[in-house]
Amino acid sequence: MQCDRDKGDFSVDTKLIKDPVHGYIKLPNDYVKKVIDTSGFQRLRNIRQTSYDSLYPGSSHNRFIHSLGVYYLGNKAFNALRRNVESLITLEKCSWETLESTFELACLLHDIGHTPFSHDGEDFLLIPKEEDKFSIMKPIIGQSEQPKIEVLYNDLLRIMKAKLSESKLFDEFLWDFAYTIPGSSNSPSIVSTAKPHEIMSVIVALKTYCSFLEEKKVNINLFARAILGIPFKNATVGYTAVCNALIQLLNSSIIDVDRLDYIMRDTQMSGIESIAIDVERLLESVTIFQETDGTYHSAYKKNALSTIENVVLAYDAERRWIQGHPVIMYDSFLVKECLSAIDKKYRTDECRKGLFCQEALTEKGVYTENGLRIRLLNDGDCLFLMKQLDDSEKDFYVKEYLARDKRKQPIWKSEAEFFMIMDELSSSQQKDFFNIFGANSEEINTSSIGSVLNHARIQELETEIQHRKADETLSQEDRENSSRILKKQLFWLKKLEDYFTKRDMKFEIHNQTAKRFRSKINDLSSRRVSIWFDSQGRAKDISEVLDMYTMKENVNERKQGLLIYWYIIKTSKFSTKEFAAYIKQVANEYEANLKM
């Protein structure tokens, strides 16, 4: 039996997969055979979707089902967009059918290059830098010398140059991609940084599924831009307008099919109570309108306003109460430390990029020095390699990660609780506290106390103070300033050491900073999300429509941007209330010493 793919009929040309979130997901058989059933896509079954299971054990869903969910929502969004604008916009360069296959496969493959352990492994894709063969930074930041960029960026540019037949298309892609590179000072605020896993997904997809993408006549330029979130600049052409709408539907700041799926899936699979999202109503409202100057912009019809509001509130809730939970943040820290250790141990001459490279994520694989083959790298592989570490290779982090009874716990468990403690300090005391503990980089210097606060760190500070006093390469003023900072750190650490020693507790604090929560409601306006009013024949910026929800910047300087969490091994002798009072006592003592 044959059927129209837009209809809900069963067909011998499709396969149905039951999803607990969306119901039945209908997929073309060739997508199943040529993409989903391949080892590269099946790898995603063993890549967890979130890092929430340390707090919500039920959140064991994976990137595989998420990718199918994004495809499902993408198919709905595409069909709605086509129905809403097909009679208004003429496509100059290709057919709707080509756009459909391009967008659907971009949705399906948008996470194909994802690293193990959700986003915790993502930064390991940014490998040692190399010469910038494409000069992508020079025209943007005006550097006089040839800059260097990440190898991953050049890997993407090389494959895109080979795939884009017209040099003009590649030059445009090169320029637009350059604006997403971190450090591009002239980058418009509305441009997001292309994330490492998005770049890797484009690379893996174009290398692994090249033949099938050609068979489906996929527009490679649009395919890559949709995954990376890089719109076309010429917004006066109907074709470009549709392409930009599709790019925004897959990768935008808040409202896209990727985020819609994970907001719905994460809350349902974790068992978290959240706001219901009427995804049908939202996606049916996707449209495009033309300004008086001839430019096109994406928009949502006014009947989707309530749903848009719910999406933002649900997204904010997940970021604030789940992603920002100190238990989940510490779990993420442990995973990154363990991944860093195995990447360092198993990095070989054959694969200078380490374990987290394109070869290791695919069938090709890489070999370790002892002949172990690593291919289709997933969470299970990393867990196995973690357990091969010894005491000299951060095995203590592995033990913490694997055994909850060995894991440190946060002293305060929320932003509100932290600032309740800070409110007991004067403005000058708060400033000192943030200056001492706010710069906790692993690259310890005079302004950074470090992320591990223990006896060893005290000894390091004492040694460093003596070195500073004897350092004749520094001026007298510089020696005094750096010594003053180090002595301030030492004063606090010795007081903390004294507190834990008197209670027979292990003095080892993990000092971690985090960003203070800010609602994403403001981003809807900065990303040019518009609401279309049929009755008026015009659109309004969403900030004008939902202005009552716009969050004002916090003018209190001490509370802007930064949180500090401390993790310790708790015992029955520890009291958070008592410890908070001790922090106030130490702050008073330090202030009194300064006045003497």
XYZ file of C-alpha atoms in Angstrom:
596
model
C 0.000 0.000 0.000
C 1.356 3.417 -0.986
C 0.630 6.687 0.742
C 1.398 10.365 0.828
C 4.103 10.962 3.452
C 2.181 13.948 4.788
C -0.752 11.736 5.675
C -0.960 9.359 8.587
C -1.463 6.223 6.467
C 0.624 3.101 6.908
C 2.817 2.198 3.932
C 5.121 -0.581 2.834
C 7.629 2.183 2.081
C 7.809 3.337 5.685
C 8.743 1.948 9.065
C 7.001 2.824 12.308
C 8.950 3.229 15.550
C 7.100 3.656 18.829
C 8.337 6.588 20.869
C 7.098 7.226 24.434
C 7.092 10.982 23.796
C 5.666 11.442 20.291
C 3.857 8.170 19.703
C 4.565 6.481 16.373
C 7.384 7.981 14.314
C 7.052 7.139 10.634
C 10.321 6.868 8.703
C 10.984 6.170 5.012
C 12.526 2.732 4.546
C 15.554 4.131 2.729
C 16.282 6.417 5.707
C 16.125 3.351 7.945
C 18.318 1.139 5.771
C 20.868 3.738 4.675
C 21.160 5.761 7.877
C 19.399 4.502 11.008
C 20.457 0.850 10.739
C 24.121 1.719 10.145
C 26.676 1.290 12.913
C 27.393 5.018 13.044
C 23.792 5.890 13.871
C 23.306 2.870 16.137
C 26.261 4.188 18.182
C 23.883 6.864 19.439
C 21.964 4.211 21.401
C 24.922 4.199 23.786
C 25.385 7.951 24.053
C 23.266 9.294 26.875
C 21.124 12.321 26.157
C 21.650 14.104 29.464
C 23.836 14.109 32.560
C 20.782 14.153 34.828
C 20.854 10.550 36.039
C 22.951 11.464 39.088
C 19.831 13.249 40.339
C 17.064 11.649 38.261
C 17.901 7.939 37.747
C 15.097 7.534 35.212
C 16.724 9.885 32.708
C 18.517 7.102 30.867
C 17.319 8.062 27.375
C 19.851 8.384 24.584
C 20.832 10.397 21.524
C 19.367 7.729 19.259
C 15.730 8.241 20.244
C 16.291 11.991 20.554
C 17.497 12.125 16.946
C 14.384 10.270 15.810
C 12.273 12.715 17.799
C 13.967 15.703 16.167
C 13.317 14.142 12.754
C 9.647 13.672 13.689
C 9.209 17.280 14.783
C 11.272 18.515 11.831
C 8.976 16.708 9.410
C 5.944 18.357 11.017
C 7.585 21.785 10.994
C 8.616 21.498 7.333
C 5.164 20.481 6.159
C 3.541 23.315 8.116
C 5.995 25.880 6.748
C 5.385 24.668 3.209
C 1.608 24.894 3.597
C 1.830 28.367 5.090
C 4.184 29.996 2.563
C 4.180 27.952 -0.658
C 1.613 30.233 -2.326
C 3.485 33.369 -1.187
C 7.104 32.527 -1.963
C 8.686 31.353 -5.201
C 11.714 29.078 -4.934
C 14.345 30.222 -7.423
C 16.974 27.510 -7.002
C 15.448 24.169 -6.054
C 12.253 22.285 -5.357
C 10.361 21.849 -2.112
C 11.132 18.139 -2.342
C 14.886 18.849 -2.278
C 14.466 21.142 0.709
C 12.396 18.468 2.433
C 14.977 15.697 2.142
C 17.774 18.135 3.050
C 16.040 19.355 6.189
C 14.813 15.934 7.306
C 18.274 14.395 7.015
C 19.838 17.365 8.795
C 17.389 16.768 11.653
C 18.102 13.043 11.676
C 21.904 13.459 11.596
C 22.296 16.604 13.692
C 23.897 14.639 16.585
C 25.744 11.973 14.591
C 29.122 13.367 15.723
C 28.216 13.711 19.390
C 30.797 12.624 21.912
C 30.087 10.269 24.853
C 28.463 11.523 28.059
C 26.224 14.174 26.560
C 27.972 17.566 26.437
C 30.615 16.633 28.994
C 32.868 15.212 26.294
C 32.290 17.968 23.774
C 35.274 20.177 24.565
C 37.631 17.271 23.856
C 36.794 17.700 20.180
C 38.733 20.971 20.275
C 42.160 19.503 19.683
C 45.589 21.201 19.278
C 45.537 24.168 16.934
C 47.052 24.373 13.459
C 47.772 27.083 10.901
C 44.648 28.682 9.515
C 44.722 27.656 5.853
C 41.595 29.640 5.112
C 42.471 32.944 6.836
C 39.027 32.994 8.363
C 39.918 35.163 11.344
C 42.130 37.746 9.699
C 39.461 39.836 7.954
C 37.253 39.762 11.034
C 39.518 40.676 13.916
C 42.120 42.453 11.795
C 45.125 40.448 12.908
C 48.324 41.406 11.142
C 49.904 37.981 11.624
C 48.529 34.686 10.362
C 46.312 33.332 13.173
C 45.767 29.749 14.227
C 42.449 27.986 14.666
C 41.245 24.641 15.957
C 41.995 21.628 13.766
C 38.294 20.770 13.923
C 37.387 24.030 12.180
C 39.769 23.387 9.326
C 38.536 19.794 9.012
C 35.064 21.201 8.427
C 36.244 23.831 5.967
C 38.254 21.325 3.949
C 35.296 19.004 3.487
C 32.905 21.877 2.740
C 35.273 23.247 0.096
C 35.329 19.824 -1.556
C 31.537 19.457 -1.420
C 30.467 22.916 -2.607
C 30.883 22.917 -6.369
C 30.802 26.699 -6.767
C 33.688 28.620 -5.220
C 31.316 31.503 -4.467
C 29.201 29.205 -2.278
C 32.240 28.119 -0.294
C 33.515 31.689 0.084
C 30.128 32.726 1.479
C 30.086 29.723 3.818
C 33.648 30.474 4.929
C 32.810 34.072 5.754
C 29.559 33.234 7.561
C 31.196 30.413 9.525
C 34.037 32.733 10.545
C 31.589 34.883 12.493
C 30.752 31.906 14.712
C 34.370 31.359 15.781
C 34.998 32.243 19.450
C 37.045 35.425 19.599
C 35.555 37.040 16.521
C 35.219 40.483 18.090
C 33.108 41.868 15.252
C 30.679 38.998 15.376
C 27.066 40.249 15.519
C 25.368 39.495 18.826
C 22.643 37.548 17.042
C 25.136 34.945 15.792
C 25.653 31.887 17.985
C 28.907 30.003 18.205
C 28.833 26.759 16.231
C 29.306 24.086 18.903
C 32.056 21.459 18.553
C 29.606 18.523 18.377
C 27.652 20.318 15.624
C 30.831 20.786 13.591
C 31.791 17.148 14.122
C 28.282 16.027 13.149
C 28.604 17.781 9.784
C 32.032 16.213 9.222
C 30.909 12.673 10.141
C 27.671 12.961 8.159
C 29.383 14.182 4.982
C 32.069 11.502 5.204
C 29.921 8.561 6.270
C 26.657 9.181 4.420
C 28.002 10.971 1.354
C 26.506 8.526 -1.184
C 23.039 8.578 0.362
C 23.021 12.370 0.639
C 23.877 12.563 -3.064
C 21.189 9.994 -3.878
C 18.590 12.132 -2.076
C 19.908 15.265 -3.860
C 20.611 16.934 -0.529
C 21.679 20.577 -0.658
C 24.975 20.281 1.234
C 25.213 24.007 1.922
C 21.795 24.115 3.606
C 22.396 20.743 5.307
C 25.571 21.993 7.015
C 24.170 25.414 7.857
C 21.042 23.903 9.439
C 23.104 21.705 11.781
C 25.526 24.533 12.597
C 22.881 27.256 12.909
C 24.464 29.546 10.293
C 21.892 31.520 8.250
C 22.386 32.934 4.776
C 22.987 36.674 4.607
C 20.833 37.585 1.569
C 17.351 37.796 3.073
C 15.657 39.403 0.035
C 15.355 36.181 -1.954
C 12.459 33.773 -1.410
C 14.678 30.692 -1.567
C 17.038 32.125 1.033
C 14.093 33.077 3.236
C 12.845 29.491 3.286
C 16.354 28.157 3.917
C 16.855 30.554 6.833
C 13.484 29.557 8.278
C 14.542 25.904 8.152
C 17.927 26.693 9.732
C 16.166 28.503 12.558
C 13.769 25.578 12.981
C 16.669 23.200 13.665
C 19.212 25.418 15.401
C 18.210 28.688 17.031
C 18.471 30.194 20.497
C 15.412 28.612 22.106
C 12.566 27.559 19.847
C 13.651 24.842 17.433
C 12.814 21.177 16.944
C 16.027 20.060 18.666
C 15.234 21.931 21.872
C 11.540 21.133 21.683
C 12.295 17.426 21.637
C 14.776 17.464 24.479
C 12.638 19.705 26.672
C 9.675 17.350 26.227
C 11.776 14.177 26.395
C 13.977 15.174 29.339
C 11.017 16.129 31.508
C 8.975 13.041 30.642
C 11.799 10.519 30.923
C 13.155 12.049 34.128
C 9.744 12.210 35.754
C 10.028 15.959 36.295
C 6.823 17.955 36.551
C 6.904 20.684 33.924
C 4.736 22.873 31.731
C 2.853 21.137 28.912
C 3.896 22.233 25.415
C 1.349 22.150 22.597
C 3.900 21.306 19.939
C 1.260 20.832 17.211
C -0.061 24.359 17.713
C 3.438 25.820 17.766
C 4.777 24.128 14.643
C 1.586 24.738 12.650
C 2.119 28.469 13.169
C 5.566 28.663 11.529
C 5.542 31.190 8.695
C 7.576 33.820 6.802
C 6.727 37.479 6.194
C 8.245 40.216 4.027
C 9.242 43.625 5.359
C 8.603 46.844 3.414
C 12.297 46.901 2.451
C 11.902 43.536 0.724
C 13.676 41.398 3.323
C 12.085 38.184 4.558
C 11.953 37.025 8.168
C 10.703 33.943 9.969
C 7.793 34.340 12.356
C 5.133 32.516 14.346
C 1.456 33.274 13.990
C -0.192 34.990 16.946
C -2.138 31.871 17.958
C 1.178 30.297 19.079
C 1.950 32.991 21.669
C 0.833 30.965 24.683
C 2.847 27.961 23.520
C 5.963 30.069 22.910
C 5.665 31.380 26.439
C 5.374 27.821 27.767
C 8.454 26.733 25.801
C 10.547 29.523 27.317
C 9.282 28.833 30.832
C 9.930 25.087 30.457
C 13.413 25.720 29.022
C 14.220 28.143 31.837
C 13.012 25.633 34.438
C 15.217 22.866 33.019
C 18.257 25.138 32.931
C 17.719 26.577 36.401
C 16.542 23.647 38.477
C 18.109 20.692 36.658
C 21.142 21.724 34.617
C 22.078 24.252 37.306
C 21.639 21.835 40.212
C 24.957 21.519 42.094
C 24.764 17.704 42.200
C 24.508 17.536 38.409
C 27.273 20.122 37.993
C 29.629 18.097 40.203
C 28.800 14.914 38.317
C 29.700 16.751 35.122
C 32.996 17.876 36.654
C 33.905 14.290 37.601
C 33.091 13.005 34.117
C 35.243 15.670 32.469
C 38.178 14.869 34.739
C 37.866 11.148 33.967
C 37.547 11.767 30.217
C 40.565 14.059 30.332
C 42.612 11.330 32.014
C 41.731 8.606 29.507
C 42.220 10.968 26.568
C 45.709 11.773 27.836
C 46.570 8.131 28.549
C 45.383 6.697 25.248
C 46.488 9.491 22.923
C 48.841 7.927 20.337
C 51.086 9.028 17.493
C 48.653 7.401 15.078
C 45.858 9.643 16.291
C 47.400 12.882 17.524
C 43.859 14.100 18.072
C 43.362 11.608 20.884
C 40.302 9.454 21.454
C 37.796 12.188 20.678
C 38.318 12.446 16.956
C 36.325 11.674 13.846
C 38.090 8.348 13.317
C 37.260 7.085 16.825
C 33.602 8.068 16.440
C 33.232 6.034 13.239
C 33.902 2.511 11.951
C 37.496 3.375 11.069
C 38.582 3.653 14.669
C 41.999 4.256 16.211
C 44.509 1.965 17.930
C 46.069 2.562 21.333
C 49.720 1.791 22.015
C 48.842 -1.631 23.400
C 46.893 -2.495 20.258
C 43.413 -1.834 21.631
C 41.064 -0.732 18.878
C 38.652 2.087 19.715
C 35.841 2.609 17.222
C 32.276 3.898 17.397
C 33.258 5.444 20.736
C 30.419 5.540 23.247
C 29.715 5.886 26.978
C 30.455 2.219 27.694
C 33.863 2.413 26.041
C 34.796 5.430 28.158
C 33.628 3.730 31.353
C 35.787 0.694 30.509
C 38.831 2.900 29.852
C 38.195 4.897 33.042
C 38.431 1.702 35.078
C 41.873 0.999 33.604
C 43.329 4.149 35.183
C 45.653 3.810 38.156
C 46.176 6.079 41.167
C 48.515 8.348 39.260
C 45.927 9.022 36.565
C 43.065 10.567 38.523
C 41.677 7.207 39.590
C 40.326 8.991 42.669
C 37.908 10.836 40.388
C 36.813 7.519 38.881
C 36.162 6.133 42.365
C 34.055 9.182 43.201
C 32.126 8.853 39.982
C 31.441 5.122 40.333
C 30.586 5.065 44.052
C 28.058 7.490 45.475
C 29.274 6.857 49.055
C 32.657 8.328 48.092
C 31.233 11.388 46.386
C 31.500 14.926 47.709
C 28.285 16.816 48.361
C 27.480 20.513 47.992
C 27.424 22.577 51.173
C 24.679 24.818 49.805
C 22.315 23.452 47.198
C 20.918 26.422 45.334
C 21.611 29.922 44.137
C 19.152 31.272 46.711
C 20.867 29.484 49.611
C 24.297 30.702 48.518
C 23.164 34.314 48.422
C 21.484 33.953 51.822
C 24.958 33.198 53.176
C 26.498 36.065 51.194
C 23.849 38.473 52.505
C 25.353 38.058 55.982
C 28.607 39.607 54.728
C 29.242 43.293 54.111
C 29.772 44.558 50.560
C 33.551 44.646 51.000
C 33.563 41.150 52.522
C 31.502 39.805 49.630
C 33.908 41.383 47.163
C 36.868 39.734 48.916
C 35.116 36.349 48.951
C 34.365 36.482 45.214
C 37.888 37.666 44.412
C 39.440 34.804 46.372
C 37.227 31.903 45.362
C 35.699 33.100 42.104
C 38.706 32.439 39.851
C 39.081 28.704 40.396
C 40.865 27.760 37.185
C 43.028 24.653 37.084
C 45.772 26.913 35.679
C 46.579 28.282 39.117
C 48.160 31.737 39.315
C 48.251 34.537 41.862
C 44.617 35.435 41.217
C 43.343 31.838 41.167
C 43.086 29.847 44.356
C 42.347 26.694 42.351
C 39.535 24.149 42.343
C 41.063 21.822 44.981
C 41.354 23.311 48.457
C 43.293 21.059 50.841
C 46.505 20.705 52.877
C 48.609 20.377 49.739
C 47.242 23.637 48.379
C 48.193 25.384 51.637
C 51.768 24.127 51.279
C 51.852 25.308 47.662
C 50.732 28.780 48.707
C 53.351 28.982 51.481
C 56.075 27.996 49.010
C 54.797 30.444 46.399
C 54.818 33.315 48.909
C 58.500 32.662 49.682
C 59.315 32.531 45.963
C 57.533 35.834 45.370
C 59.503 37.535 48.142
C 62.785 36.369 46.572
C 61.813 37.038 42.939
C 64.108 39.866 41.869
C 62.627 39.903 38.346
C 59.580 41.644 39.832
C 59.424 45.192 41.076
C 58.953 45.807 44.773
C 55.361 46.883 44.120
C 54.560 43.747 42.100
C 56.102 41.510 44.768
C 53.995 43.154 47.439
C 50.774 42.991 45.424
C 51.134 39.320 44.488
C 52.167 38.399 48.034
C 49.123 40.232 49.390
C 46.800 38.171 47.181
C 48.497 34.910 48.106
C 48.439 35.725 51.817
C 44.723 36.469 51.610
C 44.144 33.046 50.028
C 46.368 31.394 52.636
C 44.499 33.102 55.502
C 41.161 31.707 54.322
C 42.503 28.217 53.605
C 44.096 27.905 57.029
C 40.842 28.967 58.660
C 38.934 26.374 56.617
C 41.560 23.749 57.484
C 41.130 24.558 61.161
C 37.338 24.188 60.927
C 37.495 20.725 59.349
C 40.373 19.466 61.517
C 38.561 20.313 64.747
C 35.612 18.222 63.592
C 37.731 15.254 62.462
C 36.566 15.819 58.894
C 38.673 15.455 55.779
C 39.829 18.883 54.642
C 39.243 18.688 50.920
C 36.928 21.151 49.237
C 36.100 21.208 45.561
C 35.706 24.879 44.650
C 33.552 25.395 41.559
C 32.121 28.488 39.910
C 28.946 28.598 37.866
C 27.021 31.194 35.929
C 24.102 32.807 37.656
C 20.753 31.979 36.090
C 19.288 34.390 33.567
C 16.014 33.816 31.785
C 16.131 33.152 28.047
C 13.091 35.328 27.456
C 15.356 38.226 26.431
C 17.050 36.098 23.773
C 13.827 35.732 21.819
C 14.015 39.398 20.915
C 17.767 39.498 20.251
C 17.400 36.513 17.911
C 14.708 38.300 15.949
C 11.726 36.129 16.826
C 8.618 37.824 15.438
C 4.884 37.272 15.838
C 2.707 37.612 12.724
C -0.762 39.139 13.019
C -2.965 38.227 10.045
C -5.594 40.805 10.943
C -3.026 43.606 10.799
C -0.938 42.240 7.969
C 2.266 42.869 9.888
C 4.598 41.411 12.500
C 5.770 42.617 15.884
C 8.915 41.724 17.785
C 8.108 39.221 20.497
C 9.548 41.518 23.178
C 6.760 43.989 22.429
C 4.132 41.274 22.723
C 5.464 39.534 25.829
C 7.103 42.589 27.409
C 5.624 41.773 30.815
C 7.941 38.759 30.981
C 11.123 40.584 30.022
C 13.718 40.166 32.741
C 15.613 43.303 33.762
C 19.330 43.122 34.445
C 20.241 42.805 38.117
C 21.974 46.000 39.124
C 23.462 44.438 42.220
C 27.062 43.973 41.075
C 27.975 41.171 43.469
C 25.164 38.977 42.167
C 25.827 39.436 38.465
C 27.043 36.464 36.553
C 28.779 34.357 39.195
C 27.994 31.618 41.697
C 30.393 29.622 43.840
C 29.720 26.073 45.046
C 31.779 24.120 47.585
C 31.701 20.312 47.690
C 32.933 18.305 50.680
C 32.716 14.827 52.211
C 29.969 15.424 54.758
C 29.628 13.743 58.136
C 27.119 13.990 60.945
C 29.418 16.549 62.575
C 28.855 19.060 59.806
C 26.152 21.719 60.008
C 25.546 24.062 57.072
C 24.086 26.707 59.384
C 27.099 26.540 61.668
C 29.481 26.659 58.700
C 27.729 29.731 57.280
C 28.245 31.484 60.616
C 31.922 30.475 60.502
C 32.332 32.098 57.067
C 31.009 35.339 58.555
C 33.411 34.975 61.498
C 36.425 34.475 59.206
C 35.420 37.458 57.075
C 35.236 39.611 60.185
C 38.633 38.371 61.410
C 40.292 39.117 58.092
C 38.755 42.592 57.982
C 39.932 43.274 61.546
C 43.494 42.184 60.670
C 43.584 44.662 57.799
C 42.766 47.515 60.165
C 45.518 46.631 62.630
